[in-house]
Coordinates of N, CA and C in Angstrom, one line a residue:
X1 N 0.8 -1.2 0.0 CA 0.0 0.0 0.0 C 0.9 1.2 0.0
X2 N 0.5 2.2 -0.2 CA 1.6 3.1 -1.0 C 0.3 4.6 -0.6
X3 N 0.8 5.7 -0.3 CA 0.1 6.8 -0.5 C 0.9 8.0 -1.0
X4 N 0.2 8.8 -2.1 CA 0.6 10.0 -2.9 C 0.3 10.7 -2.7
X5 N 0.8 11.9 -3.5 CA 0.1 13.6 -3.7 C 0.3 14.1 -4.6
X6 N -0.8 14.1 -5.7 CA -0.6 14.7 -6.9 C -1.3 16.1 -7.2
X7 N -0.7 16.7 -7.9 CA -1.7 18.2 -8.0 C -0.7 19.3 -7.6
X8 N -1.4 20.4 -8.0 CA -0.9 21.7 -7.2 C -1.4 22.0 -6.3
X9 N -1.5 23.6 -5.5 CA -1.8 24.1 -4.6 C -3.4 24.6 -4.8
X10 N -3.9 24.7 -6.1 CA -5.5 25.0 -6.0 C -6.3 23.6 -6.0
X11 N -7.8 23.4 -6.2 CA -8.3 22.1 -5.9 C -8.1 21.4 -7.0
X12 N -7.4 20.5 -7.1 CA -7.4 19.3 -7.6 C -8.2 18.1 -7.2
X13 N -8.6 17.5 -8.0 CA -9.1 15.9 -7.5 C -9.1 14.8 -8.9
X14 N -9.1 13.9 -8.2 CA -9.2 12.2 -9.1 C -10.8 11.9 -8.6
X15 N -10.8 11.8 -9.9 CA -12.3 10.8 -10.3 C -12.5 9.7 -10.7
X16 N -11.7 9.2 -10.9 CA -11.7 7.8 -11.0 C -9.9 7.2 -11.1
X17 N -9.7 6.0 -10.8 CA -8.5 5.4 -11.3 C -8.7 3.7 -11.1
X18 N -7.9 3.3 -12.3 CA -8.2 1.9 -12.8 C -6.5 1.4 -12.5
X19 N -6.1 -0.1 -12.2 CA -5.3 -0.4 -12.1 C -4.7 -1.0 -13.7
X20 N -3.2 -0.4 -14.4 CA -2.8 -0.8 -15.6 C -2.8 -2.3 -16.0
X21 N -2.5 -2.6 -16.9 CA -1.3 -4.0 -17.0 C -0.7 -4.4 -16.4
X22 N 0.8 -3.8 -16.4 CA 1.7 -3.2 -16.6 C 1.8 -3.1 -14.3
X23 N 0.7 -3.2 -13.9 CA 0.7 -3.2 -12.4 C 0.3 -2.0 -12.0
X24 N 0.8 -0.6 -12.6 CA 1.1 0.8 -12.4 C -0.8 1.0 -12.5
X25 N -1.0 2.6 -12.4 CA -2.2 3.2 -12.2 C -2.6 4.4 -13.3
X26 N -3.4 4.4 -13.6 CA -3.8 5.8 -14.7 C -5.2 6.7 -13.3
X27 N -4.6 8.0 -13.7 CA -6.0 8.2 -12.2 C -6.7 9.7 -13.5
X28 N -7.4 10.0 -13.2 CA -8.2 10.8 -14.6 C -9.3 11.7 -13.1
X29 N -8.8 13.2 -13.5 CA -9.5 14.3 -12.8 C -9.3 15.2 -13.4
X30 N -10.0 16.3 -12.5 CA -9.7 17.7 -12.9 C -8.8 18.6 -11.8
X31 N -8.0 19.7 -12.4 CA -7.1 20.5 -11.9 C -8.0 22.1 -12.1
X32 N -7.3 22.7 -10.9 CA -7.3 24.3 -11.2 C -6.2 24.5 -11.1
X33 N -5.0 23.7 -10.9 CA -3.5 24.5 -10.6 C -2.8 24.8 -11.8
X34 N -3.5 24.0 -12.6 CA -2.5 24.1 -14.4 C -3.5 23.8 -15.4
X35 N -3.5 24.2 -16.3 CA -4.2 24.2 -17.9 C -4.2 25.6 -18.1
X36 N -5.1 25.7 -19.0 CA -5.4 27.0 -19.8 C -6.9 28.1 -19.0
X37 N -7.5 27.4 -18.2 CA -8.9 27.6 -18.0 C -9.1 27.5 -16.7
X38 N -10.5 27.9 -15.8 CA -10.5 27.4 -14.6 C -10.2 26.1 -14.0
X39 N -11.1 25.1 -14.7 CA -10.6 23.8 -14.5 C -11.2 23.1 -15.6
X40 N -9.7 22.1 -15.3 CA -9.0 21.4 -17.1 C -9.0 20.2 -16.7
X41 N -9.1 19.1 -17.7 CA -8.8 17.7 -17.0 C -7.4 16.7 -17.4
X42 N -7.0 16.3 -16.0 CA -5.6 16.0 -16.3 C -5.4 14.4 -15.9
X43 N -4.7 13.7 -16.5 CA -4.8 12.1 -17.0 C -3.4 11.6 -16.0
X44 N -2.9 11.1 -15.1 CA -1.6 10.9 -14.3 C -1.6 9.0 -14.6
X45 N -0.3 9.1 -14.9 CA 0.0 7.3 -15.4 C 0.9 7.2 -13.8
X46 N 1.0 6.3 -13.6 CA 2.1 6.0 -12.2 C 2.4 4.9 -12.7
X47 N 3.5 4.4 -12.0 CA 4.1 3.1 -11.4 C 3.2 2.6 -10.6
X48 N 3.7 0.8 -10.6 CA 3.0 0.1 -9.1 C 3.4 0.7 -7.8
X49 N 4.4 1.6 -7.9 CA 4.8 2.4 -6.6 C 4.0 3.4 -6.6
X50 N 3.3 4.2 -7.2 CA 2.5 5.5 -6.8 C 3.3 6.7 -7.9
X51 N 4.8 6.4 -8.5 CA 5.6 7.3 -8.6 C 5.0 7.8 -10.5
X52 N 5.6 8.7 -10.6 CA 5.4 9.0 -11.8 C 6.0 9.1 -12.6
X53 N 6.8 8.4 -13.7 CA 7.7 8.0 -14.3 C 8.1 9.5 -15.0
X54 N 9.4 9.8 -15.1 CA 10.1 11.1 -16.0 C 9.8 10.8 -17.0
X55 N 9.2 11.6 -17.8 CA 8.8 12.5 -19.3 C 9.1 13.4 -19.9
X56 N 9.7 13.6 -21.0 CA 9.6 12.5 -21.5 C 10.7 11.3 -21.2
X57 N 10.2 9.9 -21.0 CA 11.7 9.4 -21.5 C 12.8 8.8 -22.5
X58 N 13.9 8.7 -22.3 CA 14.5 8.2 -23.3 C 14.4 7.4 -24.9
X59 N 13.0 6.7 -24.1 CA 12.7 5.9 -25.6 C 11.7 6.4 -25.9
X60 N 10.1 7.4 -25.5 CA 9.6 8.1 -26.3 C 10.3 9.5 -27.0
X61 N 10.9 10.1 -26.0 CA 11.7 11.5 -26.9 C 12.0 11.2 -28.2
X62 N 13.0 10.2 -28.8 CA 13.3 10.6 -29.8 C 12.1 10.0 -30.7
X63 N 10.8 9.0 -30.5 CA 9.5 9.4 -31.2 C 9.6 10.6 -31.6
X64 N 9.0 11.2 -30.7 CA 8.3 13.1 -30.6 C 9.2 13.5 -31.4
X65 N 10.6 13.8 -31.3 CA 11.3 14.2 -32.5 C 11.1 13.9 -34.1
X66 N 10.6 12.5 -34.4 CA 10.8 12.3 -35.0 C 9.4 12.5 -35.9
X67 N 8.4 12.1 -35.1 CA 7.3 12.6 -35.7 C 6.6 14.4 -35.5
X68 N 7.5 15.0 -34.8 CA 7.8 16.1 -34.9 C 8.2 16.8 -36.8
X69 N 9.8 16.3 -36.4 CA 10.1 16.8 -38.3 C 9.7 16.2 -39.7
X70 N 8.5 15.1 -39.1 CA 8.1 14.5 -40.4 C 6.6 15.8 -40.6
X71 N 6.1 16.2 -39.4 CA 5.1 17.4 -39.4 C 5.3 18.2 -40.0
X72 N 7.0 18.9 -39.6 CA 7.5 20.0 -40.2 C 7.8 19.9 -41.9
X73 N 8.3 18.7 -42.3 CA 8.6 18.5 -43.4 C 7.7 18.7 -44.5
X74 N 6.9 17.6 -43.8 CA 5.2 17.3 -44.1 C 4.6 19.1 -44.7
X75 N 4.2 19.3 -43.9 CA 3.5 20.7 -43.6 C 4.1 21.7 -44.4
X76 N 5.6 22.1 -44.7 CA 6.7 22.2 -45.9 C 5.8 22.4 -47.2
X77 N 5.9 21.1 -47.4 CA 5.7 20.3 -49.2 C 4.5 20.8 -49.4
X78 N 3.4 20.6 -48.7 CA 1.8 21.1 -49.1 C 1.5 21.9 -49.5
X79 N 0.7 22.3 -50.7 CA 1.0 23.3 -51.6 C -0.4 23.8 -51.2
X80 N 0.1 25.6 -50.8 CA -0.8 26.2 -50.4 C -2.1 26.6 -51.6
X81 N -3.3 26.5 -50.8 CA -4.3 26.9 -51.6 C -4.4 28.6 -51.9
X82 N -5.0 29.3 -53.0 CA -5.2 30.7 -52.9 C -6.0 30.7 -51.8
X83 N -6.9 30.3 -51.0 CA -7.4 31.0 -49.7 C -6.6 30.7 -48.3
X84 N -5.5 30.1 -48.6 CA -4.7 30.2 -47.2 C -3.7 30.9 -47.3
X85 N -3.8 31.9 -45.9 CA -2.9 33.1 -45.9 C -1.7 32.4 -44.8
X86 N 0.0 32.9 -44.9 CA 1.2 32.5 -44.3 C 0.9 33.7 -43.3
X87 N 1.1 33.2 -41.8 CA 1.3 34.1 -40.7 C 2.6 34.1 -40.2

């Protein structure tokens, strides 16, 4: 048995959490301490310890990079229509 604290300093809460595969936990609420708006909903993956694995890590990063510059490439080549304006 294991106890955490996730969140910031305004109200946070979990609404639900399901136990993974994998052993670890996904817990699914809402936040006021972070997003864009009063309150946003935020998705926390753990370990079977409670902990929360560093992100990115080592073997998704260079994903995200890589489907990063296939966007940029991508997005590049597409030949603009006369009604789309470059900002």
């Amino acid at each position: 048995m294991w106890s955490q604290t996730y969140g910031g300093s305004d109200g946070d809460s979990a609404g639900a959490m399901v136990q993974t595969s994998n052993g670890g936990y996904a817990l699914a609420g809402k936040t006021m301490s972070f997003g864009a708006g009063v309150s946003d909903a935020w998705l926390i993956k753990t370990d079977e310890a409670g902990v929360i694995p560093e992100f990115p890590s080592l073997t998704i990063l260079p994903l995200l990079l890589v489907a990063t510059f296939v966007i940029i490439i991508c997005k590049k080549r597409l030949p603009k229509t006369p009604n789309q304006q470059s900002y």
